[in-house]
Amino acid sequence: MTNPPAPPVSVTPGLRLLYSSRVGIATPHQLGRSPYGERRIINISGGEFAGPRLSGRILPGGADWQVVRDDGVAEVDARYTLETGEGDLIYVSDWGLRYGPADVIQRLSRGEDVDPGSYYFRTTPRFETGSQRYDWLNRMVAVAVGERRRNEVVITVYEVT
């Protein structure tokens, strides 16, 4: 005898804007081909973020440890620190994927402006903080949409409700 299917979940998740950010980036360090794909490290030079419940700056010193797989998909693995306007620090660990048609990705690589709707760039940021004011971030699931520009990445982060 088989088990009956589970009943449908009665809560449908939604999205609520957490913040939008502009992340300054340096020229990528191309490490070359590794067993996982083309490895590159992109240092974060700083930036800013603003949203309905928190805003501030992105501290320099983080980086994105990317690998471009054989199928052309870039796996994003960014880690950096937010500093709120009140001085609270929030660690961000952000994993995701970016891919699209080869010609679009080549244009992005050359630093050209490309319509963000012509490629896929989604991430799953996780937050960690010791701040009591922002402790709620430690218990949040979030998703983000990215847009690659010449010297920055625009990331809009949403809380999954």
mmCIF file of C-alpha atoms in Angstrom:
data_model
loop_
_atom_site.group_PDB
_atom_site.id
_atom_site.type_symbol
_atom_site.label_atom_id
_atom_site.label_comp_id
_atom_site.label_asym_id
_atom_site.label_seq_id
_atom_site.Cartn_x
_atom_site.Cartn_y
_atom_site.Cartn_z
ATOM 1 C CA MET A 1 0.000 0.000 0.000
ATOM 2 C CA THR A 2 1.340 3.449 -0.860
ATOM 3 C CA ASN A 3 0.967 6.564 1.223
ATOM 4 C CA PRO A 4 -1.527 9.125 -0.039
ATOM 5 C CA PRO A 5 -0.020 12.360 -1.374
ATOM 6 C CA ALA A 6 0.508 15.113 1.149
ATOM 7 C CA PRO A 7 -2.170 17.804 1.175
ATOM 8 C CA PRO A 8 -1.230 21.055 -0.541
ATOM 9 C CA VAL A 9 0.448 23.690 1.594
ATOM 10 C CA SER A 10 -2.091 26.312 2.591
ATOM 11 C CA VAL A 11 0.384 29.206 2.573
ATOM 12 C CA THR A 12 1.735 30.534 -0.697
ATOM 13 C CA PRO A 13 5.021 32.390 -0.262
ATOM 14 C CA GLY A 14 5.293 35.959 -1.410
ATOM 15 C CA LEU A 15 8.083 38.462 -1.873
ATOM 16 C CA ARG A 16 8.674 41.729 -0.002
ATOM 17 C CA LEU A 17 11.401 44.171 -1.002
ATOM 18 C CA LEU A 18 14.237 44.126 1.520
ATOM 19 C CA TYR A 19 16.693 46.443 -0.262
ATOM 20 C CA SER A 20 18.350 47.331 -3.531
ATOM 21 C CA SER A 21 22.120 47.661 -3.680
ATOM 22 C CA ARG A 22 24.889 48.918 -5.905
ATOM 23 C CA VAL A 23 28.033 46.855 -5.360
ATOM 24 C CA GLY A 24 31.313 48.255 -6.687
ATOM 25 C CA ILE A 25 33.581 45.614 -8.205
ATOM 26 C CA ALA A 26 37.203 45.473 -9.320
ATOM 27 C CA THR A 27 38.614 43.893 -12.462
ATOM 28 C CA PRO A 28 38.280 40.096 -12.098
ATOM 29 C CA HIS A 29 41.342 38.031 -11.246
ATOM 30 C CA GLN A 30 41.305 35.181 -13.780
ATOM 31 C CA LEU A 31 42.786 32.112 -12.097
ATOM 32 C CA GLY A 32 42.292 29.951 -15.170
ATOM 33 C CA ARG A 33 40.846 26.516 -15.620
ATOM 34 C CA SER A 34 40.392 24.451 -12.474
ATOM 35 C CA PRO A 35 38.748 21.052 -12.029
ATOM 36 C CA TYR A 36 35.425 22.891 -11.532
ATOM 37 C CA GLY A 37 35.610 25.284 -14.497
ATOM 38 C CA GLU A 38 37.061 28.739 -15.176
ATOM 39 C CA ARG A 39 37.761 30.247 -11.761
ATOM 40 C CA ARG A 40 37.770 33.998 -11.184
ATOM 41 C CA ILE A 41 37.772 36.195 -8.103
ATOM 42 C CA ILE A 42 36.094 39.585 -8.217
ATOM 43 C CA ASN A 43 36.920 41.873 -5.300
ATOM 44 C CA ILE A 44 34.212 44.122 -3.886
ATOM 45 C CA SER A 45 35.302 47.743 -3.521
ATOM 46 C CA GLY A 46 32.261 48.989 -1.589
ATOM 47 C CA GLY A 47 28.809 50.235 -2.367
ATOM 48 C CA GLU A 48 25.479 51.164 -0.885
ATOM 49 C CA PHE A 49 22.117 49.617 -0.142
ATOM 50 C CA ALA A 50 18.702 51.025 0.735
ATOM 51 C CA GLY A 51 15.311 49.587 1.503
ATOM 52 C CA PRO A 52 12.203 50.119 3.617
ATOM 53 C CA ARG A 53 13.694 48.563 6.786
ATOM 54 C CA LEU A 54 17.455 48.969 6.478
ATOM 55 C CA SER A 55 20.023 50.961 4.550
ATOM 56 C CA GLY A 56 23.694 51.812 4.664
ATOM 57 C CA ARG A 57 26.912 50.982 2.886
ATOM 58 C CA ILE A 58 28.708 47.891 1.636
ATOM 59 C CA LEU A 59 32.162 47.692 3.127
ATOM 60 C CA PRO A 60 35.148 47.080 0.862
ATOM 61 C CA GLY A 61 36.959 43.786 1.330
ATOM 62 C CA GLY A 62 34.464 41.162 0.242
ATOM 63 C CA ALA A 63 34.632 39.227 -2.997
ATOM 64 C CA ASP A 64 32.781 36.983 -5.410
ATOM 65 C CA TRP A 65 34.535 33.644 -5.912
ATOM 66 C CA GLN A 66 32.988 32.658 -9.235
ATOM 67 C CA VAL A 67 33.387 29.569 -11.322
ATOM 68 C CA VAL A 68 32.151 29.408 -14.907
ATOM 69 C CA ARG A 69 31.111 25.846 -15.603
ATOM 70 C CA ASP A 70 31.546 24.005 -18.897
ATOM 71 C CA ASP A 71 27.881 24.691 -19.724
ATOM 72 C CA GLY A 72 28.545 28.462 -19.529
ATOM 73 C CA VAL A 73 26.744 28.998 -16.220
ATOM 74 C CA ALA A 74 28.547 31.279 -13.760
ATOM 75 C CA GLU A 75 28.154 30.109 -10.173
ATOM 76 C CA VAL A 76 28.240 33.178 -7.922
ATOM 77 C CA ASP A 77 29.658 32.795 -4.403
ATOM 78 C CA ALA A 78 29.869 36.294 -2.925
ATOM 79 C CA ARG A 79 30.649 37.173 0.671
ATOM 80 C CA TYR A 80 30.683 40.708 2.022
ATOM 81 C CA THR A 81 29.632 42.970 4.894
ATOM 82 C CA LEU A 82 26.815 45.491 5.132
ATOM 83 C CA GLU A 83 27.082 48.390 7.568
ATOM 84 C CA THR A 84 23.737 49.961 8.409
ATOM 85 C CA GLY A 85 23.222 53.667 8.955
ATOM 86 C CA GLU A 86 23.218 52.951 12.700
ATOM 87 C CA GLY A 87 26.614 51.226 12.481
ATOM 88 C CA ASP A 88 25.371 47.623 12.787
ATOM 89 C CA LEU A 89 27.325 45.011 10.789
ATOM 90 C CA ILE A 90 25.626 42.282 8.752
ATOM 91 C CA TYR A 91 27.522 39.450 7.052
ATOM 92 C CA VAL A 92 26.090 38.374 3.683
ATOM 93 C CA SER A 93 26.806 35.032 2.022
ATOM 94 C CA ASP A 94 25.211 35.038 -1.418
ATOM 95 C CA TRP A 95 25.144 32.042 -3.785
ATOM 96 C CA GLY A 96 23.474 31.978 -7.183
ATOM 97 C CA LEU A 97 23.602 31.507 -10.930
ATOM 98 C CA ARG A 98 24.075 33.762 -13.947
ATOM 99 C CA TYR A 99 23.670 32.567 -17.511
ATOM 100 C CA GLY A 100 22.283 33.544 -20.874
ATOM 101 C CA PRO A 101 22.893 33.387 -24.605
ATOM 102 C CA ALA A 102 26.616 33.304 -25.450
ATOM 103 C CA ASP A 103 26.539 36.679 -27.249
ATOM 104 C CA VAL A 104 24.888 38.366 -24.244
ATOM 105 C CA ILE A 105 27.431 36.916 -21.808
ATOM 106 C CA GLN A 106 30.279 38.023 -24.103
ATOM 107 C CA ARG A 107 28.880 41.567 -24.126
ATOM 108 C CA LEU A 108 28.675 41.525 -20.307
ATOM 109 C CA SER A 109 32.304 40.333 -20.169
ATOM 110 C CA ARG A 110 33.340 43.297 -22.313
ATOM 111 C CA GLY A 111 31.598 45.670 -19.881
ATOM 112 C CA GLU A 112 28.793 46.628 -22.240
ATOM 113 C CA ASP A 113 25.362 47.621 -20.976
ATOM 114 C CA VAL A 114 22.996 44.724 -21.546
ATOM 115 C CA ASP A 115 19.262 44.499 -20.896
ATOM 116 C CA PRO A 116 19.024 42.503 -17.629
ATOM 117 C CA GLY A 117 15.961 40.741 -19.028
ATOM 118 C CA SER A 118 18.170 39.073 -21.642
ATOM 119 C CA TYR A 119 19.990 36.872 -19.103
ATOM 120 C CA TYR A 120 19.248 35.040 -15.847
ATOM 121 C CA PHE A 121 20.942 36.284 -12.657
ATOM 122 C CA ARG A 122 19.387 35.045 -9.401
ATOM 123 C CA THR A 123 20.925 34.520 -5.981
ATOM 124 C CA THR A 124 20.000 33.387 -2.479
ATOM 125 C CA PRO A 125 21.533 35.712 0.102
ATOM 126 C CA ARG A 126 21.855 34.587 3.735
ATOM 127 C CA PHE A 127 22.363 37.040 6.547
ATOM 128 C CA GLU A 128 24.200 36.785 9.839
ATOM 129 C CA THR A 129 24.408 39.488 12.480
ATOM 130 C CA GLY A 130 24.896 39.930 16.212
ATOM 131 C CA SER A 131 22.837 43.123 16.119
ATOM 132 C CA GLN A 132 19.694 42.979 18.238
ATOM 133 C CA ARG A 133 18.146 45.653 16.011
ATOM 134 C CA TYR A 134 18.554 43.448 12.906
ATOM 135 C CA ASP A 135 18.333 40.012 14.523
ATOM 136 C CA TRP A 136 15.295 39.249 12.346
ATOM 137 C CA LEU A 137 17.670 38.885 9.382
ATOM 138 C CA ASN A 138 19.153 35.752 11.021
ATOM 139 C CA ARG A 139 15.790 34.004 10.525
ATOM 140 C CA MET A 140 15.011 35.084 6.985
ATOM 141 C CA VAL A 141 14.957 33.338 3.630
ATOM 142 C CA ALA A 142 15.720 35.758 0.807
ATOM 143 C CA VAL A 143 16.100 35.717 -2.967
ATOM 144 C CA ALA A 144 17.683 38.325 -5.196
ATOM 145 C CA VAL A 145 17.805 39.490 -8.790
ATOM 146 C CA GLY A 146 21.129 40.717 -10.137
ATOM 147 C CA GLU A 147 22.153 43.031 -12.933
ATOM 148 C CA ARG A 148 25.799 43.117 -14.081
ATOM 149 C CA ARG A 149 27.142 46.491 -15.153
ATOM 150 C CA ARG A 150 30.629 47.631 -16.164
ATOM 151 C CA ASN A 151 32.035 48.388 -12.686
ATOM 152 C CA GLU A 152 29.202 47.344 -10.430
ATOM 153 C CA VAL A 153 26.476 44.842 -9.783
ATOM 154 C CA VAL A 154 22.967 45.950 -8.910
ATOM 155 C CA ILE A 155 21.302 43.459 -6.581
ATOM 156 C CA THR A 156 17.697 43.734 -5.466
ATOM 157 C CA VAL A 157 16.930 41.514 -2.478
ATOM 158 C CA TYR A 158 13.493 40.248 -1.483
ATOM 159 C CA GLU A 159 12.359 38.605 1.733
ATOM 160 C CA VAL A 160 10.375 35.423 1.100
ATOM 161 C CA THR A 161 7.218 35.881 3.204
#
